[in-house]
CSV table of C-alpha atoms in Angstrom, one decimal:
chain,number,residue,atom,x,y,z
Y,637,MET,CA,68.2,-33.2,-100.0
Y,638,LEU,CA,66.2,-35.4,-102.4
Y,639,MET,CA,68.7,-38.2,-101.8
Y,640,ALA,CA,68.5,-38.0,-98.1
Y,641,ALA,CA,64.7,-38.4,-97.9
Y,642,PRO,CA,64.5,-42.0,-99.1
Y,643,GLY,CA,67.4,-43.0,-96.7
Y,644,LEU,CA,65.6,-41.4,-93.8
Y,645,ARG,CA,62.4,-43.3,-94.7
Y,646,ARG,CA,64.3,-46.6,-94.7
Y,647,VAL,CA,65.7,-45.9,-91.2
Y,648,TYR,CA,62.1,-45.3,-89.8
Y,649,GLN,CA,60.9,-48.5,-91.4
Y,650,ALA,CA,63.7,-50.5,-89.8
Y,651,ALA,CA,63.1,-49.0,-86.4
Y,652,ALA,CA,59.3,-49.8,-86.6
Y,653,ILE,CA,60.1,-53.4,-87.5
Y,654,ALA,CA,62.5,-53.7,-84.6
Y,655,VAL,CA,59.9,-52.4,-82.1
Y,656,ALA,CA,57.3,-54.8,-83.4
Y,657,ALA,CA,59.7,-57.7,-83.1
Y,658,ALA,CA,60.6,-56.8,-79.5
Y,659,SER,CA,56.9,-56.6,-78.6
Y,660,LEU,CA,56.1,-60.0,-80.0
Y,661,ALA,CA,59.1,-61.4,-78.1
Y,662,ALA,CA,57.9,-59.9,-74.8
Y,663,VAL,CA,54.4,-61.3,-75.3
Y,664,GLY,CA,55.7,-64.7,-76.1
Y,665,ALA,CA,58.0,-64.7,-73.1
Y,666,SER,CA,55.1,-63.7,-70.8
Y,667,TYR,CA,53.0,-66.6,-72.1
Y,668,ALA,CA,55.9,-68.9,-71.7
Y,669,VAL,CA,56.4,-67.8,-68.0
Y,670,ARG,CA,52.7,-68.0,-67.0
Y,671,PRO,CA,51.8,-71.5,-65.9
Y,672,ALA,CA,48.8,-73.2,-67.1
Y,673,SER,CA,45.8,-73.6,-64.8
Y,674,GLN,CA,46.5,-76.4,-62.4
Y,675,HIS,CA,44.2,-78.9,-60.6
Y,676,THR,CA,44.7,-78.9,-56.8
Y,677,THR,CA,42.9,-81.4,-54.6
Y,678,TYR,CA,41.5,-80.7,-51.2
Y,679,CYS,CA,38.9,-82.3,-48.9
Y,680,ALA,CA,36.3,-81.2,-46.3
Y,681,ILE,CA,34.7,-83.0,-43.4
Y,682,LEU,CA,31.0,-82.1,-43.3
Y,683,PRO,CA,28.2,-83.1,-40.9
Y,684,ASP,CA,26.1,-84.3,-43.9
Y,685,SER,CA,26.1,-84.0,-47.7
Y,686,VAL,CA,22.4,-83.7,-48.4
Y,687,GLY,CA,22.0,-82.2,-51.9
Y,688,LEU,CA,25.7,-82.7,-52.8
Y,689,TYR,CA,26.7,-84.9,-55.7
Y,690,ALA,CA,29.9,-85.6,-57.6
Y,691,ASP,CA,30.7,-83.0,-60.2
Y,692,ASN,CA,28.7,-80.4,-58.3
Y,693,PRO,CA,30.4,-77.0,-58.4
Y,694,VAL,CA,32.9,-75.7,-55.8
Y,695,THR,CA,32.5,-71.9,-55.5
Y,696,GLN,CA,34.1,-69.0,-53.7
Y,697,MET,CA,32.1,-65.8,-53.3
Y,698,GLY,CA,29.6,-67.3,-55.8
Y,699,TYR,CA,32.3,-67.8,-58.5
Y,700,ARG,CA,33.0,-71.4,-59.7
Y,701,ILE,CA,36.5,-72.4,-59.0
Y,702,GLY,CA,36.3,-76.2,-59.2
Y,703,LYS,CA,34.1,-79.3,-58.7
Y,704,ILE,CA,33.4,-82.1,-56.3
Y,705,LYS,CA,35.4,-85.2,-57.0
Y,706,THR,CA,34.1,-87.8,-54.6
Y,707,ILE,CA,31.7,-88.1,-51.6
Y,708,THR,CA,32.6,-90.7,-48.9
Y,709,PRO,CA,30.1,-91.2,-46.1
Y,710,GLY,CA,31.3,-92.1,-42.6
Y,711,ALA,CA,29.8,-93.1,-39.3
Y,712,LEU,CA,29.3,-89.5,-37.9
Y,713,ASP,CA,30.4,-87.3,-40.9
Y,714,VAL,CA,31.0,-87.2,-44.6
Y,715,ARG,CA,34.3,-86.7,-46.4
Y,716,VAL,CA,34.0,-84.6,-49.6
Y,717,ASP,CA,37.0,-84.5,-51.9
Y,718,PHE,CA,37.1,-81.7,-54.4
Y,719,THR,CA,39.4,-80.2,-57.0
Y,720,VAL,CA,40.1,-76.6,-57.6
Y,721,THR,CA,40.8,-75.8,-61.2
Y,722,GLU,CA,41.7,-72.1,-60.7
Y,723,ARG,CA,44.9,-70.9,-59.3
Y,724,ARG,CA,43.7,-69.9,-55.8
Y,725,LEU,CA,45.3,-69.7,-52.4
Y,726,PHE,CA,43.2,-70.3,-49.3
Y,727,PRO,CA,43.9,-69.4,-45.7
Y,728,HIS,CA,44.5,-72.2,-43.2
Y,729,ASP,CA,41.2,-71.3,-41.3
Y,730,VAL,CA,39.1,-71.4,-44.4
Y,731,ARG,CA,35.5,-72.6,-43.9
Y,732,ALA,CA,33.4,-74.9,-46.0
Y,733,ILE,CA,29.6,-74.6,-46.2
Y,734,ILE,CA,26.9,-76.1,-48.4
Y,735,ARG,CA,25.1,-73.4,-50.3
Y,736,SER,CA,21.9,-73.5,-52.3
Y,737,THR,CA,19.4,-71.0,-53.6
Y,738,SER,CA,16.4,-73.1,-52.5
Y,739,ILE,CA,15.7,-76.2,-50.5
Y,740,LEU,CA,15.0,-78.4,-53.5
Y,741,ALA,CA,17.8,-77.3,-55.8
Y,742,ASP,CA,21.2,-78.9,-56.1
Y,743,ARG,CA,23.7,-77.5,-53.8
Y,744,SER,CA,27.3,-76.3,-54.1
Y,745,LEU,CA,30.3,-76.4,-51.8
Y,746,GLU,CA,31.2,-72.8,-50.9
Y,747,LEU,CA,34.7,-71.9,-49.5
Y,748,VAL,CA,34.5,-68.9,-47.2
Y,749,GLY,CA,37.7,-66.9,-46.6
Y,750,ASN,CA,40.3,-65.1,-48.8
Y,751,TYR,CA,44.0,-65.5,-48.3
Y,752,GLU,CA,45.9,-62.3,-47.4
Y,753,SER,CA,48.8,-63.4,-45.3
Y,754,GLY,CA,49.9,-66.0,-42.9
Y,755,PRO,CA,49.6,-69.8,-43.0
Y,756,ARG,CA,47.6,-71.3,-45.9
Y,757,LEU,CA,45.7,-74.5,-46.7
Y,758,ARG,CA,48.1,-76.9,-48.4
Y,759,ALA,CA,47.2,-79.2,-51.2
Y,760,GLY,CA,45.6,-82.4,-50.0
Y,761,GLU,CA,44.7,-81.0,-46.5
Y,762,CYS,CA,41.1,-81.3,-45.2
Y,763,ILE,CA,38.9,-78.6,-43.7
Y,764,PRO,CA,37.9,-80.0,-40.3
Y,765,LEU,CA,34.4,-80.6,-39.1
Y,766,GLN,CA,34.6,-77.6,-36.7
Y,767,ARG,CA,34.9,-75.2,-39.7
Y,768,ALA,CA,32.1,-76.8,-41.8
Y,769,SER,CA,28.4,-75.9,-41.8
Y,770,THR,CA,25.4,-77.4,-43.7
Y,771,PRO,CA,21.9,-76.0,-44.0
Y,772,MET,CA,18.9,-77.9,-42.7
Y,773,SER,CA,17.4,-80.2,-45.2
Y,774,LEU,CA,13.7,-80.2,-46.2
Y,775,SER,CA,13.1,-83.3,-44.2
Y,776,GLU,CA,14.7,-81.7,-41.1
Y,777,VAL,CA,12.6,-78.6,-41.5
Y,778,ILE,CA,9.4,-80.6,-41.9
Y,779,GLY,CA,10.5,-82.8,-38.9
Y,780,SER,CA,11.1,-79.7,-36.7
Y,781,ALA,CA,7.7,-78.3,-37.7
Y,782,THR,CA,6.1,-81.6,-36.9
Y,783,ASN,CA,7.8,-81.8,-33.5
Y,784,PHE,CA,6.6,-78.2,-32.7
Y,785,ILE,CA,3.1,-79.1,-33.7
Y,786,ASN,CA,3.2,-82.3,-31.7
Y,787,THR,CA,4.5,-80.3,-28.7
Y,788,VAL,CA,1.7,-77.7,-28.9
Y,789,ASN,CA,-1.0,-80.2,-29.7
Y,790,PRO,CA,0.1,-83.8,-28.8
Y,791,ASN,CA,-1.9,-86.8,-29.8
Y,792,GLY,CA,-5.3,-86.8,-28.1
Y,793,SER,CA,-5.0,-83.2,-27.0
Y,794,THR,CA,-7.8,-80.7,-27.5
Y,795,ASN,CA,-5.8,-77.5,-27.1
Y,796,ILE,CA,-6.4,-76.1,-30.6
Y,797,GLY,CA,-10.0,-77.2,-30.5
Y,798,ASP,CA,-10.4,-75.5,-27.1
Y,799,ILE,CA,-8.8,-72.3,-28.5
Y,800,VAL,CA,-11.1,-72.3,-31.5
Y,801,ARG,CA,-14.1,-73.0,-29.3
Y,802,GLY,CA,-13.2,-70.2,-26.9
Y,803,LEU,CA,-12.8,-67.8,-29.8
Y,804,ASP,CA,-16.1,-68.8,-31.2
Y,805,GLN,CA,-17.8,-68.3,-27.8
Y,806,ALA,CA,-16.1,-64.9,-27.4
Y,807,ILE,CA,-17.2,-63.7,-30.8
Y,808,HIS,CA,-20.7,-65.1,-30.4
Y,809,ASN,CA,-23.3,-62.3,-30.3
Y,810,ASN,CA,-20.5,-59.7,-30.6
Y,811,GLY,CA,-20.5,-59.4,-34.3
Y,812,VAL,CA,-21.5,-55.7,-34.2
Y,813,GLY,CA,-18.7,-54.8,-31.8
Y,814,VAL,CA,-16.1,-56.8,-33.8
Y,815,ASN,CA,-17.4,-55.1,-37.0
Y,816,ALA,CA,-17.1,-51.7,-35.4
Y,817,LEU,CA,-13.6,-52.6,-34.1
Y,818,LEU,CA,-12.5,-53.7,-37.6
Y,819,THR,CA,-14.1,-50.7,-39.2
Y,820,THR,CA,-12.4,-48.3,-36.8
Y,821,SER,CA,-9.0,-50.1,-37.2
Y,822,SER,CA,-9.4,-50.0,-41.0
Y,823,ALA,CA,-10.2,-46.3,-40.9
Y,824,VAL,CA,-7.2,-45.6,-38.7
Y,825,LEU,CA,-4.9,-47.6,-41.0
Y,826,ASP,CA,-6.4,-45.9,-44.1
Y,827,SER,CA,-6.0,-42.4,-42.6
Y,828,PRO,CA,-3.5,-42.4,-39.7
Y,829,ASP,CA,-2.9,-38.7,-39.9
Y,830,ARG,CA,-5.5,-37.9,-37.2
Y,831,ALA,CA,-4.2,-40.5,-34.8
Y,832,ILE,CA,-0.6,-39.4,-35.4
Y,833,ASN,CA,-1.7,-35.8,-35.0
Y,834,ASP,CA,-3.3,-36.7,-31.6
Y,835,ILE,CA,-0.2,-38.4,-30.5
Y,836,GLY,CA,1.9,-35.4,-31.6
Y,837,SER,CA,-0.5,-33.1,-29.6
Y,838,ILE,CA,-0.1,-35.4,-26.5
Y,839,ILE,CA,3.7,-35.3,-26.8
Y,840,ALA,CA,3.7,-31.5,-27.2
Y,841,ASN,CA,1.4,-31.1,-24.2
Y,842,LEU,CA,3.6,-33.4,-22.1
Y,843,GLY,CA,6.6,-31.3,-23.2
Y,844,GLN,CA,4.8,-28.1,-22.1
Y,845,LEU,CA,3.8,-29.8,-18.8
Y,846,THR,CA,7.3,-30.9,-18.2
Y,847,SER,CA,8.6,-27.4,-18.8
Y,848,VAL,CA,6.1,-25.9,-16.3
Y,849,LEU,CA,7.0,-28.5,-13.7
Y,850,LYS,CA,10.7,-27.6,-14.3
Y,851,ASP,CA,9.9,-23.9,-13.8
Y,852,LEU,CA,7.9,-24.6,-10.6
Y,853,ARG,CA,10.5,-27.0,-9.1
Y,854,ALA,CA,12.4,-24.2,-7.3
Y,855,PRO,CA,9.2,-22.5,-5.8
Y,856,LEU,CA,7.8,-25.9,-4.7
Y,857,LYS,CA,11.1,-26.8,-3.0
Y,858,GLU,CA,11.1,-23.4,-1.2
Y,859,ILE,CA,7.4,-24.0,-0.2
Y,860,LEU,CA,8.3,-27.4,1.3
Y,861,HIS,CA,11.2,-26.0,3.2
Y,862,ASP,CA,9.0,-23.2,4.6
Y,863,ALA,CA,6.3,-25.7,5.5
Y,864,VAL,CA,8.6,-27.2,8.1
Y,865,GLN,CA,8.4,-23.8,10.0
Y,866,THR,CA,4.8,-22.9,9.2
Y,867,MET,CA,3.2,-26.3,10.0
Y,868,PRO,CA,3.3,-25.7,13.8
Y,869,TYR,CA,1.4,-22.4,13.3
Y,870,ILE,CA,-1.1,-24.1,11.1
Y,871,ASP,CA,-1.6,-26.7,13.8
Y,872,GLU,CA,-2.3,-23.9,16.3
Y,873,ALA,CA,-4.6,-22.2,13.9
Y,874,SER,CA,-6.5,-25.5,13.4
Y,875,GLU,CA,-6.8,-25.9,17.1
Y,876,GLY,CA,-8.3,-22.4,17.4
Y,877,GLY,CA,-10.6,-23.2,14.6
Y,878,ARG,CA,-11.7,-26.3,16.4
Y,879,ARG,CA,-12.5,-24.2,19.5
Y,880,ILE,CA,-14.5,-21.8,17.4
Y,881,VAL,CA,-16.5,-24.6,15.9
Y,882,GLU,CA,-17.1,-26.0,19.4
Y,883,GLY,CA,-18.4,-22.6,20.4
Y,884,VAL,CA,-20.6,-22.3,17.4
Y,885,VAL,CA,-21.9,-25.8,18.1
Y,886,TRP,CA,-22.8,-24.6,21.6
Y,887,VAL,CA,-24.4,-21.3,20.4
Y,888,THR,CA,-26.4,-23.0,17.7
Y,889,PRO,CA,-28.9,-24.7,20.1
Y,890,LEU,CA,-29.2,-21.5,22.0
Y,891,VAL,CA,-30.1,-19.6,18.8
Y,892,GLU,CA,-32.5,-22.3,17.9
Y,893,ASP,CA,-34.2,-22.1,21.3
Y,894,LEU,CA,-34.5,-18.3,21.0
Y,895,GLU,CA,-36.0,-18.6,17.6
Y,896,VAL,CA,-38.4,-21.3,18.6
Y,897,ASN,CA,-39.5,-19.6,21.9
Y,898,LEU,CA,-39.0,-15.9,21.2
Y,899,GLY,CA,-38.8,-15.8,17.4
Y,900,GLN,CA,-42.2,-14.2,16.9
Y,901,GLU,CA,-41.7,-11.6,19.6
Y,902,ILE,CA,-38.2,-10.7,18.3
Y,903,GLN,CA,-39.6,-10.4,14.8
Y,904,PHE,CA,-42.4,-8.1,16.1
Y,905,THR,CA,-39.8,-6.0,18.0
Y,906,LEU,CA,-37.6,-5.6,14.9
Y,907,ASP,CA,-40.7,-4.7,12.8
Y,908,ALA,CA,-41.7,-2.1,15.3
Y,909,THR,CA,-38.2,-0.7,15.5
Y,910,GLU,CA,-38.1,-0.6,11.7
Y,911,VAL,CA,-41.3,1.4,11.7
Y,912,ALA,CA,-40.1,3.8,14.4
Y,913,LEU,CA,-36.8,4.4,12.7
Y,914,ARG,CA,-38.6,5.0,9.4
Y,915,LYS,CA,-40.9,7.5,11.1
Y,916,LEU,CA,-38.0,9.2,12.9
Y,917,SER,CA,-35.9,9.4,9.8
Y,918,GLU,CA,-38.7,11.5,8.1
Y,919,HIS,CA,-38.3,14.0,11.0
Y,920,ALA,CA,-34.6,13.8,11.6
Y,921,PRO,CA,-34.0,17.5,12.2
Y,922,ARG,CA,-36.8,17.7,14.8
Y,923,THR,CA,-35.5,14.5,16.4
Y,924,ALA,CA,-32.0,16.1,16.6
Y,925,ASN,CA,-33.5,19.2,18.2
Y,926,LEU,CA,-35.2,17.1,20.9
Y,927,LEU,CA,-31.8,15.5,21.7
Y,928,ASN,CA,-30.0,18.9,22.0
Y,929,PRO,CA,-30.9,19.5,25.7
Y,930,ILE,CA,-29.6,16.2,26.9
Y,931,PRO,CA,-25.9,17.2,27.1
Y,932,TRP,CA,-27.0,20.3,29.1
Y,933,TRP,CA,-29.0,18.2,31.5
Y,934,ILE,CA,-26.0,15.8,32.0
Y,935,ASN,CA,-23.6,18.7,32.5
Y,936,THR,CA,-26.0,20.4,35.1
Y,937,ALA,CA,-26.4,17.1,37.0
Y,938,ALA,CA,-22.6,16.6,37.1
Y,939,ASN,CA,-22.0,20.1,38.4
Y,940,HIS,CA,-24.6,19.7,41.1
Y,941,PHE,CA,-23.2,16.4,42.5
Y,942,ASN,CA,-19.6,17.5,42.1
Y,943,SER,CA,-20.2,20.8,44.1
Y,944,ARG,CA,-21.8,19.1,47.1
Y,945,PRO,CA,-20.2,16.5,49.4
Y,946,ILE,CA,-22.0,13.3,49.6
Y,947,SER,CA,-21.4,10.8,52.4
Y,948,THR,CA,-19.9,7.5,51.4
Y,949,LEU,CA,-22.3,4.7,51.2
Y,950,ARG,CA,-21.4,1.8,53.5
Y,951,TYR,CA,-21.8,-1.8,52.5
Y,952,ARG,CA,-21.9,-4.8,54.8
Y,953,PRO,CA,-22.1,-8.2,53.4
Y,954,PRO,CA,-24.9,-10.4,54.7
Y,955,LEU,CA,-24.0,-12.2,58.0
Y,956,TYR,CA,-24.9,-15.6,59.3
Y,957,ARG,CA,-25.2,-16.1,63.0
Y,958,ILE,CA,-23.3,-19.0,64.5
Y,959,HIS,CA,-25.2,-20.7,67.3
Y,960,THR,CA,-22.5,-22.4,69.3
Y,961,PRO,CA,-21.5,-22.2,73.0
Y,962,ASP,CA,-17.9,-21.2,72.1
Y,963,GLY,CA,-18.8,-19.0,69.2
Y,964,VAL,CA,-16.0,-16.4,69.8
Y,965,ALA,CA,-13.3,-19.1,69.8
Y,966,LEU,CA,-14.7,-20.6,66.6
Y,967,CYS,CA,-14.8,-17.1,65.1
Y,968,ASN,CA,-11.2,-16.6,65.9
Y,969,ILE,CA,-10.3,-20.0,64.3
Y,970,MET,CA,-12.2,-19.0,61.1
Y,971,ASN,CA,-10.4,-15.7,60.9
Y,972,SER,CA,-7.0,-17.4,61.4
Y,973,SER,CA,-7.9,-19.6,58.4
Y,974,MET,CA,-9.4,-16.8,56.3
Y,975,ALA,CA,-9.2,-13.3,57.4
Y,976,GLY,CA,-12.5,-11.5,57.5
Y,977,SER,CA,-14.6,-14.6,57.3
Y,978,CYS,CA,-16.1,-14.0,60.7
Y,979,ALA,CA,-17.2,-10.9,62.7
Y,980,ASN,CA,-17.5,-10.6,66.5
Y,981,VAL,CA,-20.4,-8.2,67.1
Y,982,GLN,CA,-20.7,-7.4,70.8
Y,983,GLY,CA,-19.5,-10.9,71.8
Y,984,GLN,CA,-21.7,-12.6,69.3
Y,985,PRO,CA,-19.9,-14.2,66.3
Y,986,PHE,CA,-21.4,-13.8,62.8
Y,987,ALA,CA,-20.1,-15.6,59.7
Y,988,VAL,CA,-20.1,-13.7,56.4
Y,989,ASP,CA,-22.6,-15.4,54.2
Y,990,VAL,CA,-21.0,-14.7,50.9
Y,991,ALA,CA,-17.6,-16.2,51.9
Y,992,LEU,CA,-19.0,-19.2,53.7
Y,993,LEU,CA,-18.7,-21.5,50.7
Y,994,GLN,CA,-15.1,-20.4,50.0
Y,995,TYR,CA,-14.3,-21.0,53.7
Y,996,VAL,CA,-15.6,-24.6,53.5
Y,997,LEU,CA,-13.6,-25.3,50.3
Y,998,ASN,CA,-10.4,-23.9,51.9
Y,999,ALA,CA,-11.0,-25.9,55.0
Y,1000,ALA,CA,-11.4,-29.1,53.0
Y,1001,ALA,CA,-8.2,-28.3,51.0
Y,1002,ASN,CA,-6.2,-27.8,54.2
Y,1003,ARG,CA,-7.3,-31.2,55.4
């Protein structure tokens, strides 16, 4: 057993040395297979190259992957040749933009787009102008601002002066009001809780109002449908009301005349009646006893007249004598037109006076 232990230890040492040698060989092989970083040249056609210089960095997603080699200006564009020092693949539709952290700082060429699959940008190819973008330069920004100001206020114009003058005239003698407005606005901005609370109350009230209108929608619809049938009756009632008002208008002058002409007498009569009723009310039992015989008197008179025959009273309307040679013939003509309008008394015709006007009107109507 003692002899076997040193032999086993030698075996372990030999195995460890073999594993270490294999590891070193694998690492060396990987370094031998991995190629060194290569320099690949591309180019981009840009609208301008303001802020770009040779040796400026070329970046992708903000990470530097190369540098600008040369800048060649053209008539309408600029050709920028750059070298990529990192092993990168770019899609065929990669974009080139000029990026900078500020207007005054040097700029870098940024490649936008990561390769996943499909065609790729080959070495030596150029990114066309359609896929290139450059930021505005400081001079262009200042020029645009100058053009805007010149458009708003051209040379010789008094637009801005007129605006300032108008504001001055509007604020003149209104300092107290402007101060109050600014103070109120400041208070609202400092403590907007009250205004927000008011707005919330308005919204809550509007919600309640909307709910009430929603609940009343069905009854209102029914009322409108019923109004189609009830409106004719309302029209008739209004017509009756108009007639009542016309009657009241006619009665009012009559009452006024009675009050003006007989008002004092009517008042005296009412006062006397009031006194008599007050006196009689104090002796109501005795007054009732005085009225007790009246029914007996009425009954006695009724029995007296009912038990005795009384001849019928005859009534003859007033007559008007017609003085005419042929009075009888005329009387017959009148009776043919209206029966009973003329009476023949012993050969002498008499026209009834009360029906004479009616006879004339009927005769006129027959014509």
